[in-house]
Amino acid sequence: MPSLEHPVILDVRGLGMNFGGLRALDNVDIDVREKEIVALIGPNGAGKTTFFNCITGLYEPTDGEVIISPPGRKSEKINGLKPNIVTAKGLSRTFQNIRLFQNMTVLENVMIGRHCRTSSGIVGAILKGPATRSEEKAIVRDSYAILEKIGLDESVNEFAKNLPYGEQRRLEIARALATEPFLLLLDEPAAGMNPQETLELDDLIRRIRDEESISILLIEHDMKLVMSLSDRIFVVDYGRKIAQGAPGEIKNNPAVIKAYLGEDVDA
Amino acid sequence: MIKFSEIKKSLWVSLWFMFLTFPVMVIRVNTIENVIEWRWENMIFIGVGSFLFSFVWRYLLKQKEYGLKRAEEGGDIRPSLAQRILRDRKIFAPALTVVGIFALLFPYVFSLYQTNIMISALIFVMLGLGLNIVVGLAGLLDLGYVAFYAVGAYAYALLNYHFGLSFWILLPVGGALGMLFGILLGFPVLRLRGDYLAIVTLGFGEIIRLILENWNEFSFGPSGISNIPRPSFFGMSLSVHDSTIFIYYIMIALCIFTIFVVNRLQDSRIGRAWIALREDEVACQAMGIDKAKTKLTAFALGATWAGMGGVMFAAKTTFVNPASFTIWESIIILCIVVLGGMGSVVGVIIGALILILLPEYLRAFSEYRMLMFGILLVVMMVFRPGGIVSDVRRIYKFEGSGGAGKDA
């Protein structure tokens, strides 16, 4: 369990997002520390995925600040940057509705993740000199290593669309890991998984944190998984943060129970 | 075993067709002698023809369904003939040699007329391969591709006319101008995709053609530019016969060059980025690929080949005017890519040869050319929606954890 001495690597201050007249996010503060697993929960439509989209550059937040401090590097503000630049800076994500490259093989999917860490261009591709060749080899080797870690090395040459659902979810994680992030954002990684697969996912996420020293911010509806995994939990409802704290505190927080069950509970 | 019910079905089809075509095909009013001619023999042709046709049609559909079922059940999917030829070196190498020798000897075996037709087919091979980058790999539907072809052709015609620059200087210049226009078109359409992109590119193609048609001071309007010199051979000018053969060999060389480059690009980091862009734009961006840059390179590299193809076209016909660059040309090139198989180099080559050569050799039936063209496309899309040779992209294989091995 990482203690509070660990430095903050993602600091979101007063994040707000308007879609026309609709305020999807309102003054949300969230922070993630190094080697920490943080969960973001809330009822459907609370703005969790919007929050992810704002951080990863798919949306430009209306107000507020997103500041990253990657370990060993200077901190910087990343709101309004394009998604590919955010990824290059070390924030990588998966999607709620799986967005794999269906007609590419498992290995190729992960190879795409290596794109932003490699550099050969058009001329290199045409001439295929020694530098390009060795880079291509390294891409295949690194991608394969990641797949071995995730446990998908059996099906490297399968098309992504032919994988079973649980493996597709894991492939998304593998692809995100290939971009060498310091913070991994998982959007409902356990959705549609059976209890056995969820258990394996629990183990996988811990291993990523412990072995790769990657912090994790996840959105999840499976409360068992959230309670067992997370060091801290943030709860949002109607675009506002309504609670934060350790799993034990959140479980008994009256505001959270009210948001989920929709009734008044006397504290 | 043919079932009775199938015969009955086909019988109904043929009766229906005979009834439908009766007024057009059978009755003819002879206005000179004021009599009605009854051409019953046509009815027999239609009856027999549609009977057989419906039989073949249903047989093919059944075959296709059978194939799909097998694929679903996870049974071994037999690779198509084309795929087997491409995969198996033992068949592929001799086949390639035969095609190569045929291509080299072509102008000496066949007449000048045939060579000329072949040159146009090769130009379209090049255009098809170029458009394949944009449509097949990057998945950007470009209906204005002919604009870049026109840019290349007019680049050669105008720069030669005004400055007397030679073919050999202007071939790369045409390619570069094509690339420049590719980027120019690329910028405004960066945000668009699918249908919207298709409409904007369509508009762009028409704009270029209308400019060429109406800006007389610049492009000499609809009358075009004539007397464009053919390429010189080390400073010597050749006779019409020799220079046609020479252009043929230049085209062969350019096509080989195109195939080489497109193949290399396809298997590279950039090629993978294009395919990822085609598969899912949002995920592609979220995985760190610069969408704008990737789209622009696809447009630019696709347009380069069209630019060079345009220069070759101007050099071959020695005359350009806007009528050669209509929307119809764009559609033919797109058909080449779709019919051949999107993303497949061999498919596009075969598609170009079929779509350009067939109409030439079917001149005897020129009235029915468009009809045949339409039927061919419909039949293809029903039975082989992936094209003649569907995508046989290299699959990256990793054998063991020792070294990175790649296999075709």
PDB file of N, CA, C and O in Angstrom, chain B residues 15-83:
ATOM      1  N   LEU B  15     -39.875 -17.248 -67.234  1.00  0.00           N
ATOM      2  CA  LEU B  15     -41.191 -16.787 -67.680  1.00  0.00           C
ATOM      3  C   LEU B  15     -41.392 -15.323 -67.340  1.00  0.00           C
ATOM      4  O   LEU B  15     -41.860 -14.524 -68.165  1.00  0.00           O
ATOM      5  N   TRP B  16     -41.011 -14.970 -66.136  1.00  0.00           N
ATOM      6  CA  TRP B  16     -41.140 -13.590 -65.663  1.00  0.00           C
ATOM      7  C   TRP B  16     -40.347 -12.637 -66.534  1.00  0.00           C
ATOM      8  O   TRP B  16     -40.840 -11.578 -66.936  1.00  0.00           O
ATOM      9  N   PHE B  17     -39.137 -13.039 -66.858  1.00  0.00           N
ATOM     10  CA  PHE B  17     -38.295 -12.177 -67.692  1.00  0.00           C
ATOM     11  C   PHE B  17     -38.862 -12.061 -69.107  1.00  0.00           C
ATOM     12  O   PHE B  17     -38.826 -10.995 -69.707  1.00  0.00           O
ATOM     13  N   MET B  18     -39.379 -13.167 -69.614  1.00  0.00           N
ATOM     14  CA  MET B  18     -39.960 -13.114 -70.957  1.00  0.00           C
ATOM     15  C   MET B  18     -41.126 -12.151 -70.987  1.00  0.00           C
ATOM     16  O   MET B  18     -41.285 -11.377 -71.926  1.00  0.00           O
ATOM     17  N   PHE B  19     -41.935 -12.190 -69.921  1.00  0.00           N
ATOM     18  CA  PHE B  19     -43.078 -11.298 -69.834  1.00  0.00           C
ATOM     19  C   PHE B  19     -42.622  -9.845 -69.738  1.00  0.00           C
ATOM     20  O   PHE B  19     -43.154  -8.958 -70.419  1.00  0.00           O
ATOM     21  N   LEU B  20     -41.596  -9.611 -68.888  1.00  0.00           N
ATOM     22  CA  LEU B  20     -41.119  -8.245 -68.659  1.00  0.00           C
ATOM     23  C   LEU B  20     -40.535  -7.631 -69.916  1.00  0.00           C
ATOM     24  O   LEU B  20     -40.741  -6.449 -70.205  1.00  0.00           O
ATOM     25  N   THR B  21     -39.786  -8.412 -70.673  1.00  0.00           N
ATOM     26  CA  THR B  21     -39.090  -7.831 -71.823  1.00  0.00           C
ATOM     27  C   THR B  21     -39.910  -7.920 -73.104  1.00  0.00           C
ATOM     28  O   THR B  21     -39.469  -7.454 -74.144  1.00  0.00           O
ATOM     29  N   PHE B  22     -41.087  -8.517 -72.984  1.00  0.00           N
ATOM     30  CA  PHE B  22     -41.920  -8.711 -74.161  1.00  0.00           C
ATOM     31  C   PHE B  22     -42.148  -7.429 -74.981  1.00  0.00           C
ATOM     32  O   PHE B  22     -41.868  -7.402 -76.183  1.00  0.00           O
ATOM     33  N   PRO B  23     -42.591  -6.342 -74.336  1.00  0.00           N
ATOM     34  CA  PRO B  23     -42.896  -5.141 -75.133  1.00  0.00           C
ATOM     35  C   PRO B  23     -41.663  -4.570 -75.814  1.00  0.00           C
ATOM     36  O   PRO B  23     -41.775  -4.000 -76.898  1.00  0.00           O
ATOM     37  N   VAL B  24     -40.498  -4.678 -75.179  1.00  0.00           N
ATOM     38  CA  VAL B  24     -39.305  -4.036 -75.738  1.00  0.00           C
ATOM     39  C   VAL B  24     -38.626  -4.931 -76.757  1.00  0.00           C
ATOM     40  O   VAL B  24     -38.197  -4.475 -77.820  1.00  0.00           O
ATOM     41  N   MET B  25     -38.516  -6.194 -76.400  1.00  0.00           N
ATOM     42  CA  MET B  25     -37.701  -7.074 -77.225  1.00  0.00           C
ATOM     43  C   MET B  25     -38.493  -7.749 -78.361  1.00  0.00           C
ATOM     44  O   MET B  25     -37.902  -8.173 -79.343  1.00  0.00           O
ATOM     45  N   VAL B  26     -39.766  -7.903 -78.185  1.00  0.00           N
ATOM     46  CA  VAL B  26     -40.514  -8.676 -79.183  1.00  0.00           C
ATOM     47  C   VAL B  26     -41.247  -7.784 -80.176  1.00  0.00           C
ATOM     48  O   VAL B  26     -41.126  -7.934 -81.381  1.00  0.00           O
ATOM     49  N   ILE B  27     -41.993  -6.807 -79.646  1.00  0.00           N
ATOM     50  CA  ILE B  27     -42.801  -5.979 -80.545  1.00  0.00           C
ATOM     51  C   ILE B  27     -41.949  -4.859 -81.130  1.00  0.00           C
ATOM     52  O   ILE B  27     -41.214  -4.184 -80.418  1.00  0.00           O
ATOM     53  N   ARG B  28     -41.983  -4.724 -82.440  1.00  0.00           N
ATOM     54  CA  ARG B  28     -41.368  -3.545 -83.019  1.00  0.00           C
ATOM     55  C   ARG B  28     -42.299  -2.986 -84.086  1.00  0.00           C
ATOM     56  O   ARG B  28     -42.813  -3.716 -84.931  1.00  0.00           O
ATOM     57  N   VAL B  29     -42.487  -1.665 -84.006  1.00  0.00           N
ATOM     58  CA  VAL B  29     -43.357  -1.038 -84.995  1.00  0.00           C
ATOM     59  C   VAL B  29     -42.483  -0.512 -86.113  1.00  0.00           C
ATOM     60  O   VAL B  29     -41.594   0.300 -85.902  1.00  0.00           O
ATOM     61  N   ASN B  30     -42.723  -1.024 -87.272  1.00  0.00           N
ATOM     62  CA  ASN B  30     -41.992  -0.543 -88.430  1.00  0.00           C
ATOM     63  C   ASN B  30     -42.731   0.677 -88.962  1.00  0.00           C
ATOM     64  O   ASN B  30     -43.808   0.575 -89.567  1.00  0.00           O
ATOM     65  N   THR B  31     -42.179   1.869 -88.731  1.00  0.00           N
ATOM     66  CA  THR B  31     -42.934   3.099 -89.023  1.00  0.00           C
ATOM     67  C   THR B  31     -42.970   3.389 -90.509  1.00  0.00           C
ATOM     68  O   THR B  31     -43.758   4.196 -90.961  1.00  0.00           O
ATOM     69  N   ILE B  32     -42.096   2.762 -91.279  1.00  0.00           N
ATOM     70  CA  ILE B  32     -42.080   3.050 -92.712  1.00  0.00           C
ATOM     71  C   ILE B  32     -43.233   2.334 -93.404  1.00  0.00           C
ATOM     72  O   ILE B  32     -43.978   2.898 -94.194  1.00  0.00           O
ATOM     73  N   GLU B  33     -43.347   1.037 -93.066  1.00  0.00           N
ATOM     74  CA  GLU B  33     -44.412   0.276 -93.721  1.00  0.00           C
ATOM     75  C   GLU B  33     -45.673   0.173 -92.880  1.00  0.00           C
ATOM     76  O   GLU B  33     -46.627  -0.491 -93.280  1.00  0.00           O
ATOM     77  N   ASN B  34     -45.600   0.813 -91.672  1.00  0.00           N
ATOM     78  CA  ASN B  34     -46.757   0.792 -90.772  1.00  0.00           C
ATOM     79  C   ASN B  34     -47.242  -0.618 -90.432  1.00  0.00           C
ATOM     80  O   ASN B  34     -48.430  -0.909 -90.483  1.00  0.00           O
ATOM     81  N   VAL B  35     -46.305  -1.483 -90.152  1.00  0.00           N
ATOM     82  CA  VAL B  35     -46.686  -2.814 -89.699  1.00  0.00           C
ATOM     83  C   VAL B  35     -45.974  -3.111 -88.387  1.00  0.00           C
ATOM     84  O   VAL B  35     -44.983  -2.477 -88.049  1.00  0.00           O
ATOM     85  N   ILE B  36     -46.520  -4.041 -87.654  1.00  0.00           N
ATOM     86  CA  ILE B  36     -45.886  -4.465 -86.411  1.00  0.00           C
ATOM     87  C   ILE B  36     -45.121  -5.743 -86.683  1.00  0.00           C
ATOM     88  O   ILE B  36     -45.670  -6.701 -87.242  1.00  0.00           O
ATOM     89  N   GLU B  37     -43.856  -5.713 -86.297  1.00  0.00           N
ATOM     90  CA  GLU B  37     -43.041  -6.928 -86.448  1.00  0.00           C
ATOM     91  C   GLU B  37     -43.035  -7.683 -85.131  1.00  0.00           C
ATOM     92  O   GLU B  37     -42.865  -7.087 -84.070  1.00  0.00           O
ATOM     93  N   TRP B  38     -43.216  -8.976 -85.186  1.00  0.00           N
ATOM     94  CA  TRP B  38     -43.157  -9.799 -83.971  1.00  0.00           C
ATOM     95  C   TRP B  38     -41.866 -10.591 -84.000  1.00  0.00           C
ATOM     96  O   TRP B  38     -41.703 -11.456 -84.846  1.00  0.00           O
ATOM     97  N   ARG B  39     -40.973 -10.270 -83.076  1.00  0.00           N
ATOM     98  CA  ARG B  39     -39.676 -10.956 -83.112  1.00  0.00           C
ATOM     99  C   ARG B  39     -39.654 -12.062 -82.062  1.00  0.00           C
ATOM    100  O   ARG B  39     -39.019 -11.926 -81.007  1.00  0.00           O
ATOM    101  N   TRP B  40     -40.327 -13.122 -82.319  1.00  0.00           N
ATOM    102  CA  TRP B  40     -40.469 -14.177 -81.300  1.00  0.00           C
ATOM    103  C   TRP B  40     -39.139 -14.828 -80.948  1.00  0.00           C
ATOM    104  O   TRP B  40     -38.976 -15.341 -79.840  1.00  0.00           O
ATOM    105  N   GLU B  41     -38.205 -14.791 -81.897  1.00  0.00           N
ATOM    106  CA  GLU B  41     -36.917 -15.464 -81.612  1.00  0.00           C
ATOM    107  C   GLU B  41     -36.212 -14.808 -80.415  1.00  0.00           C
ATOM    108  O   GLU B  41     -35.552 -15.479 -79.625  1.00  0.00           O
ATOM    109  N   ASN B  42     -36.409 -13.460 -80.259  1.00  0.00           N
ATOM    110  CA  ASN B  42     -35.799 -12.782 -79.107  1.00  0.00           C
ATOM    111  C   ASN B  42     -36.328 -13.330 -77.802  1.00  0.00           C
ATOM    112  O   ASN B  42     -35.596 -13.471 -76.812  1.00  0.00           O
ATOM    113  N   MET B  43     -37.617 -13.639 -77.800  1.00  0.00           N
ATOM    114  CA  MET B  43     -38.243 -14.147 -76.591  1.00  0.00           C
ATOM    115  C   MET B  43     -37.601 -15.487 -76.192  1.00  0.00           C
ATOM    116  O   MET B  43     -37.335 -15.738 -75.024  1.00  0.00           O
ATOM    117  N   ILE B  44     -37.312 -16.309 -77.194  1.00  0.00           N
ATOM    118  CA  ILE B  44     -36.687 -17.604 -76.902  1.00  0.00           C
ATOM    119  C   ILE B  44     -35.308 -17.390 -76.291  1.00  0.00           C
ATOM    120  O   ILE B  44     -34.946 -17.995 -75.282  1.00  0.00           O
ATOM    121  N   PHE B  45     -34.549 -16.461 -76.900  1.00  0.00           N
ATOM    122  CA  PHE B  45     -33.214 -16.187 -76.359  1.00  0.00           C
ATOM    123  C   PHE B  45     -33.297 -15.782 -74.900  1.00  0.00           C
ATOM    124  O   PHE B  45     -32.554 -16.278 -74.043  1.00  0.00           O
ATOM    125  N   ILE B  46     -34.208 -14.851 -74.625  1.00  0.00           N
ATOM    126  CA  ILE B  46     -34.312 -14.342 -73.251  1.00  0.00           C
ATOM    127  C   ILE B  46     -34.736 -15.449 -72.306  1.00  0.00           C
ATOM    128  O   ILE B  46     -34.193 -15.590 -71.201  1.00  0.00           O
ATOM    129  N   GLY B  47     -35.691 -16.249 -72.747  1.00  0.00           N
ATOM    130  CA  GLY B  47     -36.166 -17.334 -71.898  1.00  0.00           C
ATOM    131  C   GLY B  47     -35.045 -18.281 -71.535  1.00  0.00           C
ATOM    132  O   GLY B  47     -34.779 -18.532 -70.352  1.00  0.00           O
ATOM    133  N   VAL B  48     -34.344 -18.778 -72.548  1.00  0.00           N
ATOM    134  CA  VAL B  48     -33.257 -19.737 -72.297  1.00  0.00           C
ATOM    135  C   VAL B  48     -32.150 -19.083 -71.484  1.00  0.00           C
ATOM    136  O   VAL B  48     -31.639 -19.639 -70.503  1.00  0.00           O
ATOM    137  N   GLY B  49     -31.819 -17.837 -71.888  1.00  0.00           N
ATOM    138  CA  GLY B  49     -30.730 -17.130 -71.197  1.00  0.00           C
ATOM    139  C   GLY B  49     -31.021 -16.936 -69.727  1.00  0.00           C
ATOM    140  O   GLY B  49     -30.203 -17.283 -68.868  1.00  0.00           O
ATOM    141  N   SER B  50     -32.196 -16.422 -69.408  1.00  0.00           N
ATOM    142  CA  SER B  50     -32.480 -16.140 -67.999  1.00  0.00           C
ATOM    143  C   SER B  50     -32.640 -17.432 -67.201  1.00  0.00           C
ATOM    144  O   SER B  50     -32.300 -17.483 -66.022  1.00  0.00           O
ATOM    145  N   PHE B  51     -33.119 -18.502 -67.875  1.00  0.00           N
ATOM    146  CA  PHE B  51     -33.219 -19.798 -67.206  1.00  0.00           C
ATOM    147  C   PHE B  51     -31.841 -20.260 -66.742  1.00  0.00           C
ATOM    148  O   PHE B  51     -31.613 -20.566 -65.567  1.00  0.00           O
ATOM    149  N   LEU B  52     -30.882 -20.248 -67.675  1.00  0.00           N
ATOM    150  CA  LEU B  52     -29.525 -20.677 -67.329  1.00  0.00           C
ATOM    151  C   LEU B  52     -28.899 -19.746 -66.308  1.00  0.00           C
ATOM    152  O   LEU B  52     -28.261 -20.176 -65.340  1.00  0.00           O
ATOM    153  N   PHE B  53     -29.115 -18.447 -66.524  1.00  0.00           N
ATOM    154  CA  PHE B  53     -28.495 -17.460 -65.647  1.00  0.00           C
ATOM    155  C   PHE B  53     -28.971 -17.635 -64.203  1.00  0.00           C
ATOM    156  O   PHE B  53     -28.172 -17.618 -63.267  1.00  0.00           O
ATOM    157  N   SER B  54     -30.259 -17.830 -64.010  1.00  0.00           N
ATOM    158  CA  SER B  54     -30.768 -17.959 -62.640  1.00  0.00           C
ATOM    159  C   SER B  54     -30.215 -19.224 -62.008  1.00  0.00           C
ATOM    160  O   SER B  54     -29.969 -19.282 -60.804  1.00  0.00           O
ATOM    161  N   PHE B  55     -30.003 -20.242 -62.840  1.00  0.00           N
ATOM    162  CA  PHE B  55     -29.414 -21.481 -62.333  1.00  0.00           C
ATOM    163  C   PHE B  55     -28.008 -21.247 -61.790  1.00  0.00           C
ATOM    164  O   PHE B  55     -27.694 -21.610 -60.663  1.00  0.00           O
ATOM    165  N   VAL B  56     -27.175 -20.612 -62.625  1.00  0.00           N
ATOM    166  CA  VAL B  56     -25.782 -20.338 -62.241  1.00  0.00           C
ATOM    167  C   VAL B  56     -25.748 -19.441 -61.021  1.00  0.00           C
ATOM    168  O   VAL B  56     -24.998 -19.664 -60.072  1.00  0.00           O
ATOM    169  N   TRP B  57     -26.602 -18.439 -61.025  1.00  0.00           N
ATOM    170  CA  TRP B  57     -26.639 -17.462 -59.936  1.00  0.00           C
ATOM    171  C   TRP B  57     -26.891 -18.168 -58.603  1.00  0.00           C
ATOM    172  O   TRP B  57     -26.190 -17.957 -57.623  1.00  0.00           O
ATOM    173  N   ARG B  58     -27.931 -19.051 -58.624  1.00  0.00           N
ATOM    174  CA  ARG B  58     -28.256 -19.714 -57.363  1.00  0.00           C
ATOM    175  C   ARG B  58     -27.166 -20.691 -56.921  1.00  0.00           C
ATOM    176  O   ARG B  58     -26.867 -20.828 -55.755  1.00  0.00           O
ATOM    177  N   TYR B  59     -26.532 -21.337 -57.933  1.00  0.00           N
ATOM    178  CA  TYR B  59     -25.439 -22.245 -57.622  1.00  0.00           C
ATOM    179  C   TYR B  59     -24.304 -21.486 -56.930  1.00  0.00           C
ATOM    180  O   TYR B  59     -23.794 -21.898 -55.886  1.00  0.00           O
ATOM    181  N   LEU B  60     -23.946 -20.308 -57.482  1.00  0.00           N
ATOM    182  CA  LEU B  60     -22.847 -19.534 -56.909  1.00  0.00           C
ATOM    183  C   LEU B  60     -23.184 -19.049 -55.504  1.00  0.00           C
ATOM    184  O   LEU B  60     -22.350 -19.087 -54.597  1.00  0.00           O
ATOM    185  N   LEU B  61     -24.437 -18.602 -55.339  1.00  0.00           N
ATOM    186  CA  LEU B  61     -24.847 -18.112 -54.012  1.00  0.00           C
ATOM    187  C   LEU B  61     -24.710 -19.224 -52.983  1.00  0.00           C
ATOM    188  O   LEU B  61     -24.244 -19.008 -51.866  1.00  0.00           O
ATOM    189  N   LYS B  62     -25.109 -20.435 -53.395  1.00  0.00           N
ATOM    190  CA  LYS B  62     -25.052 -21.568 -52.478  1.00  0.00           C
ATOM    191  C   LYS B  62     -23.605 -21.863 -52.101  1.00  0.00           C
ATOM    192  O   LYS B  62     -23.284 -22.086 -50.946  1.00  0.00           O
ATOM    193  N   GLN B  63     -22.734 -21.801 -53.108  1.00  0.00           N
ATOM    194  CA  GLN B  63     -21.312 -22.036 -52.857  1.00  0.00           C
ATOM    195  C   GLN B  63     -20.785 -21.040 -51.832  1.00  0.00           C
ATOM    196  O   GLN B  63     -20.056 -21.381 -50.913  1.00  0.00           O
ATOM    197  N   LYS B  64     -21.222 -19.781 -52.008  1.00  0.00           N
ATOM    198  CA  LYS B  64     -20.735 -18.719 -51.126  1.00  0.00           C
ATOM    199  C   LYS B  64     -21.219 -18.961 -49.698  1.00  0.00           C
ATOM    200  O   LYS B  64     -20.452 -18.855 -48.741  1.00  0.00           O
ATOM    201  N   GLU B  65     -22.508 -19.322 -49.574  1.00  0.00           N
ATOM    202  CA  GLU B  65     -23.045 -19.571 -48.242  1.00  0.00           C
ATOM    203  C   GLU B  65     -22.339 -20.741 -47.578  1.00  0.00           C
ATOM    204  O   GLU B  65     -22.030 -20.725 -46.390  1.00  0.00           O
ATOM    205  N   TYR B  66     -22.060 -21.758 -48.395  1.00  0.00           N
ATOM    206  CA  TYR B  66     -21.357 -22.923 -47.888  1.00  0.00           C
ATOM    207  C   TYR B  66     -19.988 -22.518 -47.323  1.00  0.00           C
ATOM    208  O   TYR B  66     -19.609 -22.912 -46.218  1.00  0.00           O
ATOM    209  N   GLY B  67     -19.289 -21.662 -48.085  1.00  0.00           N
ATOM    210  CA  GLY B  67     -17.979 -21.185 -47.643  1.00  0.00           C
ATOM    211  C   GLY B  67     -18.080 -20.426 -46.335  1.00  0.00           C
ATOM    212  O   GLY B  67     -17.298 -20.637 -45.408  1.00  0.00           O
ATOM    213  N   LEU B  68     -19.098 -19.549 -46.223  1.00  0.00           N
ATOM    214  CA  LEU B  68     -19.274 -18.757 -45.008  1.00  0.00           C
ATOM    215  C   LEU B  68     -19.537 -19.656 -43.812  1.00  0.00           C
ATOM    216  O   LEU B  68     -19.028 -19.445 -42.717  1.00  0.00           O
ATOM    217  N   LYS B  69     -20.378 -20.694 -44.057  1.00  0.00           N
ATOM    218  CA  LYS B  69     -20.736 -21.586 -42.964  1.00  0.00           C
ATOM    219  C   LYS B  69     -19.496 -22.296 -42.438  1.00  0.00           C
ATOM    220  O   LYS B  69     -19.273 -22.402 -41.247  1.00  0.00           O
ATOM    221  N   ARG B  70     -18.677 -22.756 -43.393  1.00  0.00           N
ATOM    222  CA  ARG B  70     -17.453 -23.437 -42.988  1.00  0.00           C
ATOM    223  C   ARG B  70     -16.549 -22.532 -42.171  1.00  0.00           C
ATOM    224  O   ARG B  70     -15.968 -22.935 -41.174  1.00  0.00           O
ATOM    225  N   ALA B  71     -16.457 -21.279 -42.612  1.00  0.00           N
ATOM    226  CA  ALA B  71     -15.605 -20.328 -41.906  1.00  0.00           C
ATOM    227  C   ALA B  71     -16.132 -20.104 -40.494  1.00  0.00           C
ATOM    228  O   ALA B  71     -15.372 -19.989 -39.538  1.00  0.00           O
ATOM    229  N   GLU B  72     -17.468 -20.068 -40.364  1.00  0.00           N
ATOM    230  CA  GLU B  72     -18.060 -19.827 -39.044  1.00  0.00           C
ATOM    231  C   GLU B  72     -17.847 -20.993 -38.105  1.00  0.00           C
ATOM    232  O   GLU B  72     -17.593 -20.839 -36.923  1.00  0.00           O
ATOM    233  N   GLU B  73     -17.945 -22.209 -38.684  1.00  0.00           N
ATOM    234  CA  GLU B  73     -17.774 -23.384 -37.846  1.00  0.00           C
ATOM    235  C   GLU B  73     -16.323 -23.598 -37.441  1.00  0.00           C
ATOM    236  O   GLU B  73     -15.997 -24.541 -36.726  1.00  0.00           O
ATOM    237  N   GLY B  74     -15.464 -22.727 -37.938  1.00  0.00           N
ATOM    238  CA  GLY B  74     -14.065 -22.809 -37.536  1.00  0.00           C
ATOM    239  C   GLY B  74     -13.303 -23.885 -38.281  1.00  0.00           C
ATOM    240  O   GLY B  74     -12.182 -24.218 -37.933  1.00  0.00           O
ATOM    241  N   GLY B  75     -13.934 -24.418 -39.319  1.00  0.00           N
ATOM    242  CA  GLY B  75     -13.231 -25.394 -40.142  1.00  0.00           C
ATOM    243  C   GLY B  75     -12.092 -24.716 -40.885  1.00  0.00           C
ATOM    244  O   GLY B  75     -12.007 -23.499 -40.938  1.00  0.00           O
ATOM    245  N   ASP B  76     -11.217 -25.548 -41.463  1.00  0.00           N
ATOM    246  CA  ASP B  76     -10.098 -24.943 -42.179  1.00  0.00           C
ATOM    247  C   ASP B  76     -10.637 -24.171 -43.366  1.00  0.00           C
ATOM    248  O   ASP B  76     -11.380 -24.688 -44.189  1.00  0.00           O
ATOM    249  N   ILE B  77     -10.271 -22.883 -43.418  1.00  0.00           N
ATOM    250  CA  ILE B  77     -10.734 -22.046 -44.511  1.00  0.00           C
ATOM    251  C   ILE B  77      -9.712 -22.186 -45.618  1.00  0.00           C
ATOM    252  O   ILE B  77      -8.542 -21.859 -45.441  1.00  0.00           O
ATOM    253  N   ARG B  78     -10.188 -22.681 -46.750  1.00  0.00           N
ATOM    254  CA  ARG B  78      -9.243 -22.817 -47.847  1.00  0.00           C
ATOM    255  C   ARG B  78      -8.874 -21.440 -48.353  1.00  0.00           C
ATOM    256  O   ARG B  78      -9.751 -20.633 -48.669  1.00  0.00           O
ATOM    257  N   PRO B  79      -7.587 -21.141 -48.444  1.00  0.00           N
ATOM    258  CA  PRO B  79      -7.217 -19.853 -49.022  1.00  0.00           C
ATOM    259  C   PRO B  79      -7.568 -19.853 -50.496  1.00  0.00           C
ATOM    260  O   PRO B  79      -7.549 -20.904 -51.137  1.00  0.00           O
ATOM    261  N   SER B  80      -7.930 -18.670 -51.015  1.00  0.00           N
ATOM    262  CA  SER B  80      -8.319 -18.589 -52.411  1.00  0.00           C
ATOM    263  C   SER B  80      -7.119 -18.897 -53.294  1.00  0.00           C
ATOM    264  O   SER B  80      -5.972 -18.901 -52.838  1.00  0.00           O
ATOM    265  N   LEU B  81      -7.388 -19.160 -54.558  1.00  0.00           N
ATOM    266  CA  LEU B  81      -6.325 -19.519 -55.486  1.00  0.00           C
ATOM    267  C   LEU B  81      -5.235 -18.450 -55.497  1.00  0.00           C
ATOM    268  O   LEU B  81      -4.044 -18.750 -55.392  1.00  0.00           O
ATOM    269  N   ALA B  82      -5.670 -17.189 -55.564  1.00  0.00           N
ATOM    270  CA  ALA B  82      -4.707 -16.097 -55.630  1.00  0.00           C
ATOM    271  C   ALA B  82      -3.823 -16.084 -54.387  1.00  0.00           C
ATOM    272  O   ALA B  82      -2.612 -15.908 -54.463  1.00  0.00           O
ATOM    273  N   GLN B  83      -4.470 -16.298 -53.242  1.00  0.00           N
ATOM    274  CA  GLN B  83      -3.692 -16.263 -52.004  1.00  0.00           C
ATOM    275  C   GLN B  83      -2.674 -17.393 -51.971  1.00  0.00           C
ATOM    276  O   GLN B  83      -1.561 -17.233 -51.512  1.00  0.00           O
TER     277      GLN B  83
END
